Amino acid sequence: MCGIAGYFGIGNKFLLKKMLKTLKHRGPDDEGIFFDKNIALGNTRLSIIDIKFGRQPIHNEKKDIWIVSNGEIYNFLELREELIKLGHNFYTKSDTETIVHAYEEWDVNCLEKLNGMFAFAIWDKRKRMLFLARDRFGIKPLYYYLDGEKFIFASEIKAVLQDKSIRIMPNEKSIFKFLVYGFNDDEEETFFEGIKRLLPA
């Protein structure tokens, strides 16, 4: 288990550090951050694969594509071999770097190649695009807040709420649905007004 967090549209480095602090229990082994003007990516890591060199955020050869991820790619060794044959160079042995090169090769269609449980955020500096995705079953969580000025995401809602400009308001409709049916994870809405979950797949 790891934790990821980040934002687009804010130039506040202190905010990311506060967000990662709330996720420390998800990844006690390491912490990594990436900043580029008004974009930030952060990761708290539970080191399992490539303990020494798999530190996140991870980048491609040109350092214009960056990623933070939570989870595991089960077929990363096969994908790695395929990507090396296509000319990609790896600097770690981690499954996360495989996602970077898969995105570099197949763009958002890289999701069709991935077999695993994951939630990740990719910053494509060339396109000025932030790309978030979850696995098909939604095993790994990912929440976000979006308004006209900023986009904030994290593995847990309490990390998103570190931005004190977000009003903490109950989402009565979502709470009611949970009390009636016993679940509410089949839709974007959460118990917090304005904070949504990225749906699986």
JSON list of N, CA, C and O in Angstrom, two decimals, residues 117-176:
[
{"chain": "A", "resi": 117, "resn": "MET", "atom": "N", "xyz": [-3.66, -3.94, -9.95]},
{"chain": "A", "resi": 117, "resn": "MET", "atom": "CA", "xyz": [-4.49, -3.08, -9.10]},
{"chain": "A", "resi": 117, "resn": "MET", "atom": "C", "xyz": [-3.70, -1.80, -8.91]},
{"chain": "A", "resi": 117, "resn": "MET", "atom": "O", "xyz": [-2.56, -1.82, -8.46]},
{"chain": "A", "resi": 118, "resn": "PHE", "atom": "N", "xyz": [-4.30, -0.67, -9.30]},
{"chain": "A", "resi": 118, "resn": "PHE", "atom": "CA", "xyz": [-3.51, 0.55, -9.31]},
{"chain": "A", "resi": 118, "resn": "PHE", "atom": "C", "xyz": [-4.38, 1.80, -9.29]},
{"chain": "A", "resi": 118, "resn": "PHE", "atom": "O", "xyz": [-5.55, 1.79, -9.67]},
{"chain": "A", "resi": 119, "resn": "ALA", "atom": "N", "xyz": [-3.78, 2.86, -8.84]},
{"chain": "A", "resi": 119, "resn": "ALA", "atom": "CA", "xyz": [-4.28, 4.22, -9.01]},
{"chain": "A", "resi": 119, "resn": "ALA", "atom": "C", "xyz": [-3.03, 5.05, -9.27]},
{"chain": "A", "resi": 119, "resn": "ALA", "atom": "O", "xyz": [-2.03, 4.93, -8.55]},
{"chain": "A", "resi": 120, "resn": "PHE", "atom": "N", "xyz": [-3.05, 5.87, -10.33]},
{"chain": "A", "resi": 120, "resn": "PHE", "atom": "CA", "xyz": [-1.85, 6.65, -10.62]},
{"chain": "A", "resi": 120, "resn": "PHE", "atom": "C", "xyz": [-2.21, 8.00, -11.21]},
{"chain": "A", "resi": 120, "resn": "PHE", "atom": "O", "xyz": [-3.33, 8.23, -11.68]},
{"chain": "A", "resi": 121, "resn": "ALA", "atom": "N", "xyz": [-1.22, 8.89, -11.16]},
{"chain": "A", "resi": 121, "resn": "ALA", "atom": "CA", "xyz": [-1.33, 10.21, -11.78]},
{"chain": "A", "resi": 121, "resn": "ALA", "atom": "C", "xyz": [-0.09, 10.44, -12.61]},
{"chain": "A", "resi": 121, "resn": "ALA", "atom": "O", "xyz": [1.04, 10.27, -12.12]},
{"chain": "A", "resi": 122, "resn": "ILE", "atom": "N", "xyz": [-0.28, 10.79, -13.87]},
{"chain": "A", "resi": 122, "resn": "ILE", "atom": "CA", "xyz": [0.83, 11.08, -14.78]},
{"chain": "A", "resi": 122, "resn": "ILE", "atom": "C", "xyz": [0.76, 12.54, -15.19]},
{"chain": "A", "resi": 122, "resn": "ILE", "atom": "O", "xyz": [-0.29, 13.03, -15.60]},
{"chain": "A", "resi": 123, "resn": "TRP", "atom": "N", "xyz": [1.89, 13.23, -15.07]},
{"chain": "A", "resi": 123, "resn": "TRP", "atom": "CA", "xyz": [2.01, 14.60, -15.57]},
{"chain": "A", "resi": 123, "resn": "TRP", "atom": "C", "xyz": [2.78, 14.56, -16.88]},
{"chain": "A", "resi": 123, "resn": "TRP", "atom": "O", "xyz": [3.95, 14.16, -16.91]},
{"chain": "A", "resi": 124, "resn": "ASP", "atom": "N", "xyz": [2.11, 14.93, -17.97]},
{"chain": "A", "resi": 124, "resn": "ASP", "atom": "CA", "xyz": [2.73, 14.98, -19.28]},
{"chain": "A", "resi": 124, "resn": "ASP", "atom": "C", "xyz": [3.08, 16.44, -19.55]},
{"chain": "A", "resi": 124, "resn": "ASP", "atom": "O", "xyz": [2.22, 17.25, -19.92]},
{"chain": "A", "resi": 125, "resn": "LYS", "atom": "N", "xyz": [4.35, 16.76, -19.36]},
{"chain": "A", "resi": 125, "resn": "LYS", "atom": "CA", "xyz": [4.81, 18.15, -19.49]},
{"chain": "A", "resi": 125, "resn": "LYS", "atom": "C", "xyz": [4.69, 18.65, -20.93]},
{"chain": "A", "resi": 125, "resn": "LYS", "atom": "O", "xyz": [4.43, 19.83, -21.16]},
{"chain": "A", "resi": 126, "resn": "ARG", "atom": "N", "xyz": [4.84, 17.75, -21.89]},
{"chain": "A", "resi": 126, "resn": "ARG", "atom": "CA", "xyz": [4.76, 18.13, -23.30]},
{"chain": "A", "resi": 126, "resn": "ARG", "atom": "C", "xyz": [3.36, 18.64, -23.65]},
{"chain": "A", "resi": 126, "resn": "ARG", "atom": "O", "xyz": [3.20, 19.63, -24.34]},
{"chain": "A", "resi": 127, "resn": "LYS", "atom": "N", "xyz": [2.35, 17.93, -23.17]},
{"chain": "A", "resi": 127, "resn": "LYS", "atom": "CA", "xyz": [0.96, 18.28, -23.46]},
{"chain": "A", "resi": 127, "resn": "LYS", "atom": "C", "xyz": [0.34, 19.19, -22.41]},
{"chain": "A", "resi": 127, "resn": "LYS", "atom": "O", "xyz": [-0.79, 19.63, -22.59]},
{"chain": "A", "resi": 128, "resn": "ARG", "atom": "N", "xyz": [1.07, 19.42, -21.30]},
{"chain": "A", "resi": 128, "resn": "ARG", "atom": "CA", "xyz": [0.50, 20.14, -20.16]},
{"chain": "A", "resi": 128, "resn": "ARG", "atom": "C", "xyz": [-0.78, 19.45, -19.72]},
{"chain": "A", "resi": 128, "resn": "ARG", "atom": "O", "xyz": [-1.82, 20.07, -19.51]},
{"chain": "A", "resi": 129, "resn": "MET", "atom": "N", "xyz": [-0.70, 18.12, -19.56]},
{"chain": "A", "resi": 129, "resn": "MET", "atom": "CA", "xyz": [-1.88, 17.32, -19.22]},
{"chain": "A", "resi": 129, "resn": "MET", "atom": "C", "xyz": [-1.62, 16.45, -18.01]},
{"chain": "A", "resi": 129, "resn": "MET", "atom": "O", "xyz": [-0.56, 15.82, -17.89]},
{"chain": "A", "resi": 130, "resn": "LEU", "atom": "N", "xyz": [-2.58, 16.43, -17.11]},
{"chain": "A", "resi": 130, "resn": "LEU", "atom": "CA", "xyz": [-2.55, 15.55, -15.94]},
{"chain": "A", "resi": 130, "resn": "LEU", "atom": "C", "xyz": [-3.53, 14.42, -16.18]},
{"chain": "A", "resi": 130, "resn": "LEU", "atom": "O", "xyz": [-4.72, 14.66, -16.44]},
{"chain": "A", "resi": 131, "resn": "PHE", "atom": "N", "xyz": [-3.04, 13.19, -16.14]},
{"chain": "A", "resi": 131, "resn": "PHE", "atom": "CA", "xyz": [-3.83, 12.00, -16.47]},
{"chain": "A", "resi": 131, "resn": "PHE", "atom": "C", "xyz": [-3.91, 11.10, -15.24]},
{"chain": "A", "resi": 131, "resn": "PHE", "atom": "O", "xyz": [-2.89, 10.64, -14.73]},
{"chain": "A", "resi": 132, "resn": "LEU", "atom": "N", "xyz": [-5.14, 10.87, -14.74]},
{"chain": "A", "resi": 132, "resn": "LEU", "atom": "CA", "xyz": [-5.36, 10.00, -13.59]},
{"chain": "A", "resi": 132, "resn": "LEU", "atom": "C", "xyz": [-6.13, 8.76, -14.00]},
{"chain": "A", "resi": 132, "resn": "LEU", "atom": "O", "xyz": [-7.01, 8.84, -14.87]},
{"chain": "A", "resi": 133, "resn": "ALA", "atom": "N", "xyz": [-5.83, 7.62, -13.39]},
{"chain": "A", "resi": 133, "resn": "ALA", "atom": "CA", "xyz": [-6.52, 6.38, -13.73]},
{"chain": "A", "resi": 133, "resn": "ALA", "atom": "C", "xyz": [-6.55, 5.44, -12.53]},
{"chain": "A", "resi": 133, "resn": "ALA", "atom": "O", "xyz": [-5.67, 5.49, -11.66]},
{"chain": "A", "resi": 134, "resn": "ARG", "atom": "N", "xyz": [-7.58, 4.57, -12.55]},
{"chain": "A", "resi": 134, "resn": "ARG", "atom": "CA", "xyz": [-7.70, 3.50, -11.55]},
{"chain": "A", "resi": 134, "resn": "ARG", "atom": "C", "xyz": [-7.88, 2.17, -12.28]},
{"chain": "A", "resi": 134, "resn": "ARG", "atom": "O", "xyz": [-8.29, 2.12, -13.43]},
{"chain": "A", "resi": 135, "resn": "ASP", "atom": "N", "xyz": [-7.60, 1.09, -11.57]},
{"chain": "A", "resi": 135, "resn": "ASP", "atom": "CA", "xyz": [-7.77, -0.24, -12.15]},
{"chain": "A", "resi": 135, "resn": "ASP", "atom": "C", "xyz": [-9.25, -0.55, -12.40]},
{"chain": "A", "resi": 135, "resn": "ASP", "atom": "O", "xyz": [-10.14, 0.17, -11.95]},
{"chain": "A", "resi": 136, "resn": "ARG", "atom": "N", "xyz": [-9.49, -1.61, -13.12]},
{"chain": "A", "resi": 136, "resn": "ARG", "atom": "CA", "xyz": [-10.84, -1.94, -13.58]},
{"chain": "A", "resi": 136, "resn": "ARG", "atom": "C", "xyz": [-11.83, -2.20, -12.46]},
{"chain": "A", "resi": 136, "resn": "ARG", "atom": "O", "xyz": [-13.03, -1.96, -12.60]},
{"chain": "A", "resi": 137, "resn": "PHE", "atom": "N", "xyz": [-11.35, -2.72, -11.32]},
{"chain": "A", "resi": 137, "resn": "PHE", "atom": "CA", "xyz": [-12.24, -3.03, -10.21]},
{"chain": "A", "resi": 137, "resn": "PHE", "atom": "C", "xyz": [-12.23, -1.95, -9.12]},
{"chain": "A", "resi": 137, "resn": "PHE", "atom": "O", "xyz": [-12.98, -2.03, -8.16]},
{"chain": "A", "resi": 138, "resn": "GLY", "atom": "N", "xyz": [-11.37, -0.97, -9.28]},
{"chain": "A", "resi": 138, "resn": "GLY", "atom": "CA", "xyz": [-11.31, 0.10, -8.28]},
{"chain": "A", "resi": 138, "resn": "GLY", "atom": "C", "xyz": [-10.74, -0.35, -6.95]},
{"chain": "A", "resi": 138, "resn": "GLY", "atom": "O", "xyz": [-11.17, 0.12, -5.89]},
{"chain": "A", "resi": 139, "resn": "ILE", "atom": "N", "xyz": [-9.78, -1.26, -7.00]},
{"chain": "A", "resi": 139, "resn": "ILE", "atom": "CA", "xyz": [-9.19, -1.77, -5.75]},
{"chain": "A", "resi": 139, "resn": "ILE", "atom": "C", "xyz": [-8.44, -0.67, -5.02]},
{"chain": "A", "resi": 139, "resn": "ILE", "atom": "O", "xyz": [-8.52, -0.55, -3.80]},
{"chain": "A", "resi": 140, "resn": "LYS", "atom": "N", "xyz": [-7.72, 0.15, -5.76]},
{"chain": "A", "resi": 140, "resn": "LYS", "atom": "CA", "xyz": [-6.97, 1.24, -5.16]},
{"chain": "A", "resi": 140, "resn": "LYS", "atom": "C", "xyz": [-7.79, 2.54, -5.23]},
{"chain": "A", "resi": 140, "resn": "LYS", "atom": "O", "xyz": [-8.31, 2.90, -6.28]},
{"chain": "A", "resi": 141, "resn": "PRO", "atom": "N", "xyz": [-7.90, 3.26, -4.13]},
{"chain": "A", "resi": 141, "resn": "PRO", "atom": "CA", "xyz": [-8.76, 4.45, -4.09]},
{"chain": "A", "resi": 141, "resn": "PRO", "atom": "C", "xyz": [-8.10, 5.69, -4.69]},
{"chain": "A", "resi": 141, "resn": "PRO", "atom": "O", "xyz": [-6.88, 5.80, -4.73]},
{"chain": "A", "resi": 142, "resn": "LEU", "atom": "N", "xyz": [-8.93, 6.62, -5.15]},
{"chain": "A", "resi": 142, "resn": "LEU", "atom": "CA", "xyz": [-8.44, 7.90, -5.65]},
{"chain": "A", "resi": 142, "resn": "LEU", "atom": "C", "xyz": [-9.59, 8.92, -5.62]},
{"chain": "A", "resi": 142, "resn": "LEU", "atom": "O", "xyz": [-10.64, 8.68, -6.21]},
{"chain": "A", "resi": 143, "resn": "TYR", "atom": "N", "xyz": [-9.37, 10.01, -4.90]},
{"chain": "A", "resi": 143, "resn": "TYR", "atom": "CA", "xyz": [-10.38, 11.05, -4.72]},
{"chain": "A", "resi": 143, "resn": "TYR", "atom": "C", "xyz": [-9.88, 12.37, -5.28]},
{"chain": "A", "resi": 143, "resn": "TYR", "atom": "O", "xyz": [-8.66, 12.60, -5.35]},
{"chain": "A", "resi": 144, "resn": "TYR", "atom": "N", "xyz": [-10.84, 13.26, -5.64]},
{"chain": "A", "resi": 144, "resn": "TYR", "atom": "CA", "xyz": [-10.41, 14.54, -6.19]},
{"chain": "A", "resi": 144, "resn": "TYR", "atom": "C", "xyz": [-11.42, 15.65, -5.90]},
{"chain": "A", "resi": 144, "resn": "TYR", "atom": "O", "xyz": [-12.60, 15.39, -5.62]},
{"chain": "A", "resi": 145, "resn": "TYR", "atom": "N", "xyz": [-10.91, 16.87, -5.98]},
{"chain": "A", "resi": 145, "resn": "TYR", "atom": "CA", "xyz": [-11.73, 18.08, -5.86]},
{"chain": "A", "resi": 145, "resn": "TYR", "atom": "C", "xyz": [-11.40, 18.98, -7.05]},
{"chain": "A", "resi": 145, "resn": "TYR", "atom": "O", "xyz": [-10.22, 19.18, -7.36]},
{"chain": "A", "resi": 146, "resn": "LEU", "atom": "N", "xyz": [-12.43, 19.50, -7.69]},
{"chain": "A", "resi": 146, "resn": "LEU", "atom": "CA", "xyz": [-12.23, 20.33, -8.88]},
{"chain": "A", "resi": 146, "resn": "LEU", "atom": "C", "xyz": [-13.14, 21.54, -8.81]},
{"chain": "A", "resi": 146, "resn": "LEU", "atom": "O", "xyz": [-14.34, 21.42, -8.57]},
{"chain": "A", "resi": 147, "resn": "ASP", "atom": "N", "xyz": [-12.54, 22.73, -8.97]},
{"chain": "A", "resi": 147, "resn": "ASP", "atom": "CA", "xyz": [-13.34, 23.93, -9.15]},
{"chain": "A", "resi": 147, "resn": "ASP", "atom": "C", "xyz": [-12.76, 24.70, -10.34]},
{"chain": "A", "resi": 147, "resn": "ASP", "atom": "O", "xyz": [-11.97, 24.16, -11.10]},
{"chain": "A", "resi": 148, "resn": "GLY", "atom": "N", "xyz": [-13.14, 25.94, -10.51]},
{"chain": "A", "resi": 148, "resn": "GLY", "atom": "CA", "xyz": [-12.69, 26.69, -11.68]},
{"chain": "A", "resi": 148, "resn": "GLY", "atom": "C", "xyz": [-11.23, 27.06, -11.67]},
{"chain": "A", "resi": 148, "resn": "GLY", "atom": "O", "xyz": [-10.68, 27.48, -12.69]},
{"chain": "A", "resi": 149, "resn": "GLU", "atom": "N", "xyz": [-10.56, 26.90, -10.53]},
{"chain": "A", "resi": 149, "resn": "GLU", "atom": "CA", "xyz": [-9.17, 27.34, -10.40]},
{"chain": "A", "resi": 149, "resn": "GLU", "atom": "C", "xyz": [-8.18, 26.21, -10.18]},
{"chain": "A", "resi": 149, "resn": "GLU", "atom": "O", "xyz": [-7.02, 26.33, -10.54]},
{"chain": "A", "resi": 150, "resn": "LYS", "atom": "N", "xyz": [-8.61, 25.12, -9.55]},
{"chain": "A", "resi": 150, "resn": "LYS", "atom": "CA", "xyz": [-7.65, 24.09, -9.15]},
{"chain": "A", "resi": 150, "resn": "LYS", "atom": "C", "xyz": [-8.25, 22.69, -9.20]},
{"chain": "A", "resi": 150, "resn": "LYS", "atom": "O", "xyz": [-9.47, 22.53, -9.17]},
{"chain": "A", "resi": 151, "resn": "PHE", "atom": "N", "xyz": [-7.35, 21.73, -9.26]},
{"chain": "A", "resi": 151, "resn": "PHE", "atom": "CA", "xyz": [-7.69, 20.32, -9.22]},
{"chain": "A", "resi": 151, "resn": "PHE", "atom": "C", "xyz": [-6.78, 19.68, -8.19]},
{"chain": "A", "resi": 151, "resn": "PHE", "atom": "O", "xyz": [-5.56, 19.82, -8.27]},
{"chain": "A", "resi": 152, "resn": "ILE", "atom": "N", "xyz": [-7.36, 19.01, -7.19]},
{"chain": "A", "resi": 152, "resn": "ILE", "atom": "CA", "xyz": [-6.58, 18.38, -6.12]},
{"chain": "A", "resi": 152, "resn": "ILE", "atom": "C", "xyz": [-6.97, 16.91, -6.04]},
{"chain": "A", "resi": 152, "resn": "ILE", "atom": "O", "xyz": [-8.16, 16.58, -6.11]},
{"chain": "A", "resi": 153, "resn": "PHE", "atom": "N", "xyz": [-5.99, 16.02, -5.87]},
{"chain": "A", "resi": 153, "resn": "PHE", "atom": "CA", "xyz": [-6.30, 14.59, -5.79]},
{"chain": "A", "resi": 153, "resn": "PHE", "atom": "C", "xyz": [-5.45, 13.92, -4.72]},
{"chain": "A", "resi": 153, "resn": "PHE", "atom": "O", "xyz": [-4.39, 14.42, -4.34]},
{"chain": "A", "resi": 154, "resn": "ALA", "atom": "N", "xyz": [-5.94, 12.78, -4.23]},
{"chain": "A", "resi": 154, "resn": "ALA", "atom": "CA", "xyz": [-5.19, 12.02, -3.23]},
{"chain": "A", "resi": 154, "resn": "ALA", "atom": "C", "xyz": [-5.82, 10.65, -3.04]},
{"chain": "A", "resi": 154, "resn": "ALA", "atom": "O", "xyz": [-6.97, 10.41, -3.42]},
{"chain": "A", "resi": 155, "resn": "SER", "atom": "N", "xyz": [-5.07, 9.77, -2.40]},
{"chain": "A", "resi": 155, "resn": "SER", "atom": "CA", "xyz": [-5.55, 8.42, -2.10]},
{"chain": "A", "resi": 155, "resn": "SER", "atom": "C", "xyz": [-6.63, 8.42, -1.02]},
{"chain": "A", "resi": 155, "resn": "SER", "atom": "O", "xyz": [-7.40, 7.46, -0.93]},
{"chain": "A", "resi": 156, "resn": "GLU", "atom": "N", "xyz": [-6.66, 9.47, -0.20]},
{"chain": "A", "resi": 156, "resn": "GLU", "atom": "CA", "xyz": [-7.66, 9.56, 0.86]},
{"chain": "A", "resi": 156, "resn": "GLU", "atom": "C", "xyz": [-8.23, 10.97, 0.91]},
{"chain": "A", "resi": 156, "resn": "GLU", "atom": "O", "xyz": [-7.52, 11.95, 0.62]},
{"chain": "A", "resi": 157, "resn": "ILE", "atom": "N", "xyz": [-9.49, 11.07, 1.31]},
{"chain": "A", "resi": 157, "resn": "ILE", "atom": "CA", "xyz": [-10.17, 12.36, 1.36]},
{"chain": "A", "resi": 157, "resn": "ILE", "atom": "C", "xyz": [-9.51, 13.32, 2.34]},
{"chain": "A", "resi": 157, "resn": "ILE", "atom": "O", "xyz": [-9.41, 14.53, 2.08]},
{"chain": "A", "resi": 158, "resn": "LYS", "atom": "N", "xyz": [-9.02, 12.82, 3.46]},
{"chain": "A", "resi": 158, "resn": "LYS", "atom": "CA", "xyz": [-8.44, 13.72, 4.46]},
{"chain": "A", "resi": 158, "resn": "LYS", "atom": "C", "xyz": [-7.21, 14.46, 3.91]},
{"chain": "A", "resi": 158, "resn": "LYS", "atom": "O", "xyz": [-6.90, 15.56, 4.38]},
{"chain": "A", "resi": 159, "resn": "ALA", "atom": "N", "xyz": [-6.55, 13.88, 2.93]},
{"chain": "A", "resi": 159, "resn": "ALA", "atom": "CA", "xyz": [-5.42, 14.58, 2.31]},
{"chain": "A", "resi": 159, "resn": "ALA", "atom": "C", "xyz": [-5.92, 15.73, 1.44]},
{"chain": "A", "resi": 159, "resn": "ALA", "atom": "O", "xyz": [-5.34, 16.82, 1.43]},
{"chain": "A", "resi": 160, "resn": "VAL", "atom": "N", "xyz": [-7.01, 15.51, 0.71]},
{"chain": "A", "resi": 160, "resn": "VAL", "atom": "CA", "xyz": [-7.61, 16.56, -0.11]},
{"chain": "A", "resi": 160, "resn": "VAL", "atom": "C", "xyz": [-8.05, 17.73, 0.78]},
{"chain": "A", "resi": 160, "resn": "VAL", "atom": "O", "xyz": [-7.88, 18.90, 0.44]},
{"chain": "A", "resi": 161, "resn": "LEU", "atom": "N", "xyz": [-8.58, 17.41, 1.94]},
{"chain": "A", "resi": 161, "resn": "LEU", "atom": "CA", "xyz": [-9.10, 18.43, 2.86]},
{"chain": "A", "resi": 161, "resn": "LEU", "atom": "C", "xyz": [-8.00, 19.26, 3.53]},
{"chain": "A", "resi": 161, "resn": "LEU", "atom": "O", "xyz": [-8.31, 20.17, 4.31]},
{"chain": "A", "resi": 162, "resn": "GLN", "atom": "N", "xyz": [-6.74, 18.96, 3.24]},
{"chain": "A", "resi": 162, "resn": "GLN", "atom": "CA", "xyz": [-5.66, 19.80, 3.77]},
{"chain": "A", "resi": 162, "resn": "GLN", "atom": "C", "xyz": [-5.68, 21.18, 3.12]},
{"chain": "A", "resi": 162, "resn": "GLN", "atom": "O", "xyz": [-5.09, 22.12, 3.64]},
{"chain": "A", "resi": 163, "resn": "ASP", "atom": "N", "xyz": [-6.33, 21.30, 1.98]},
{"chain": "A", "resi": 163, "resn": "ASP", "atom": "CA", "xyz": [-6.55, 22.62, 1.38]},
{"chain": "A", "resi": 163, "resn": "ASP", "atom": "C", "xyz": [-7.71, 23.26, 2.14]},
{"chain": "A", "resi": 163, "resn": "ASP", "atom": "O", "xyz": [-8.87, 22.89, 1.97]},
{"chain": "A", "resi": 164, "resn": "LYS", "atom": "N", "xyz": [-7.40, 24.22, 2.98]},
{"chain": "A", "resi": 164, "resn": "LYS", "atom": "CA", "xyz": [-8.40, 24.80, 3.88]},
{"chain": "A", "resi": 164, "resn": "LYS", "atom": "C", "xyz": [-9.40, 25.70, 3.16]},
{"chain": "A", "resi": 164, "resn": "LYS", "atom": "O", "xyz": [-10.35, 26.16, 3.78]},
{"chain": "A", "resi": 165, "resn": "SER", "atom": "N", "xyz": [-9.19, 25.95, 1.87]},
{"chain": "A", "resi": 165, "resn": "SER", "atom": "CA", "xyz": [-10.18, 26.73, 1.13]},
{"chain": "A", "resi": 165, "resn": "SER", "atom": "C", "xyz": [-11.38, 25.88, 0.72]},
{"chain": "A", "resi": 165, "resn": "SER", "atom": "O", "xyz": [-12.40, 26.42, 0.29]},
{"chain": "A", "resi": 166, "resn": "ILE", "atom": "N", "xyz": [-11.26, 24.55, 0.86]},
{"chain": "A", "resi": 166, "resn": "ILE", "atom": "CA", "xyz": [-12.36, 23.65, 0.54]},
{"chain": "A", "resi": 166, "resn": "ILE", "atom": "C", "xyz": [-13.29, 23.59, 1.76]},
{"chain": "A", "resi": 166, "resn": "ILE", "atom": "O", "xyz": [-12.87, 23.24, 2.85]},
{"chain": "A", "resi": 167, "resn": "ARG", "atom": "N", "xyz": [-14.54, 23.93, 1.55]},
{"chain": "A", "resi": 167, "resn": "ARG", "atom": "CA", "xyz": [-15.52, 23.90, 2.64]},
{"chain": "A", "resi": 167, "resn": "ARG", "atom": "C", "xyz": [-15.89, 22.45, 2.95]},
{"chain": "A", "resi": 167, "resn": "ARG", "atom": "O", "xyz": [-16.20, 21.68, 2.05]},
{"chain": "A", "resi": 168, "resn": "ILE", "atom": "N", "xyz": [-15.85, 22.09, 4.21]},
{"chain": "A", "resi": 168, "resn": "ILE", "atom": "CA", "xyz": [-16.22, 20.74, 4.63]},
{"chain": "A", "resi": 168, "resn": "ILE", "atom": "C", "xyz": [-17.72, 20.71, 4.88]},
{"chain": "A", "resi": 168, "resn": "ILE", "atom": "O", "xyz": [-18.22, 21.22, 5.87]},
{"chain": "A", "resi": 169, "resn": "MET", "atom": "N", "xyz": [-18.43, 20.13, 3.90]},
{"chain": "A", "resi": 169, "resn": "MET", "atom": "CA", "xyz": [-19.89, 20.08, 3.96]},
{"chain": "A", "resi": 169, "resn": "MET", "atom": "C", "xyz": [-20.35, 18.64, 3.70]},
{"chain": "A", "resi": 169, "resn": "MET", "atom": "O", "xyz": [-19.83, 17.97, 2.80]},
{"chain": "A", "resi": 170, "resn": "PRO", "atom": "N", "xyz": [-21.31, 18.14, 4.48]},
{"chain": "A", "resi": 170, "resn": "PRO", "atom": "CA", "xyz": [-21.81, 16.78, 4.25]},
{"chain": "A", "resi": 170, "resn": "PRO", "atom": "C", "xyz": [-22.60, 16.69, 2.95]},
{"chain": "A", "resi": 170, "resn": "PRO", "atom": "O", "xyz": [-23.35, 17.61, 2.61]},
{"chain": "A", "resi": 171, "resn": "ASN", "atom": "N", "xyz": [-22.43, 15.61, 2.25]},
{"chain": "A", "resi": 171, "resn": "ASN", "atom": "CA", "xyz": [-23.21, 15.33, 1.05]},
{"chain": "A", "resi": 171, "resn": "ASN", "atom": "C", "xyz": [-24.40, 14.47, 1.49]},
{"chain": "A", "resi": 171, "resn": "ASN", "atom": "O", "xyz": [-24.31, 13.25, 1.58]},
{"chain": "A", "resi": 172, "resn": "GLU", "atom": "N", "xyz": [-25.49, 15.12, 1.79]},
{"chain": "A", "resi": 172, "resn": "GLU", "atom": "CA", "xyz": [-26.64, 14.43, 2.40]},
{"chain": "A", "resi": 172, "resn": "GLU", "atom": "C", "xyz": [-27.21, 13.34, 1.50]},
{"chain": "A", "resi": 172, "resn": "GLU", "atom": "O", "xyz": [-27.65, 12.30, 1.97]},
{"chain": "A", "resi": 173, "resn": "LYS", "atom": "N", "xyz": [-27.21, 13.59, 0.21]},
{"chain": "A", "resi": 173, "resn": "LYS", "atom": "CA", "xyz": [-27.74, 12.59, -0.73]},
{"chain": "A", "resi": 173, "resn": "LYS", "atom": "C", "xyz": [-26.93, 11.30, -0.68]},
{"chain": "A", "resi": 173, "resn": "LYS", "atom": "O", "xyz": [-27.48, 10.19, -0.66]},
{"chain": "A", "resi": 174, "resn": "SER", "atom": "N", "xyz": [-25.59, 11.43, -0.65]},
{"chain": "A", "resi": 174, "resn": "SER", "atom": "CA", "xyz": [-24.72, 10.27, -0.62]},
{"chain": "A", "resi": 174, "resn": "SER", "atom": "C", "xyz": [-24.82, 9.54, 0.72]},
{"chain": "A", "resi": 174, "resn": "SER", "atom": "O", "xyz": [-24.82, 8.30, 0.77]},
{"chain": "A", "resi": 175, "resn": "ILE", "atom": "N", "xyz": [-24.90, 10.29, 1.80]},
{"chain": "A", "resi": 175, "resn": "ILE", "atom": "CA", "xyz": [-25.04, 9.69, 3.13]},
{"chain": "A", "resi": 175, "resn": "ILE", "atom": "C", "xyz": [-26.36, 8.94, 3.24]},
{"chain": "A", "resi": 175, "resn": "ILE", "atom": "O", "xyz": [-26.42, 7.82, 3.76]},
{"chain": "A", "resi": 176, "resn": "PHE", "atom": "N", "xyz": [-27.43, 9.54, 2.72]},
{"chain": "A", "resi": 176, "resn": "PHE", "atom": "CA", "xyz": [-28.75, 8.89, 2.74]},
{"chain": "A", "resi": 176, "resn": "PHE", "atom": "C", "xyz": [-28.71, 7.57, 1.96]},
{"chain": "A", "resi": 176, "resn": "PHE", "atom": "O", "xyz": [-29.24, 6.56, 2.42]}
]
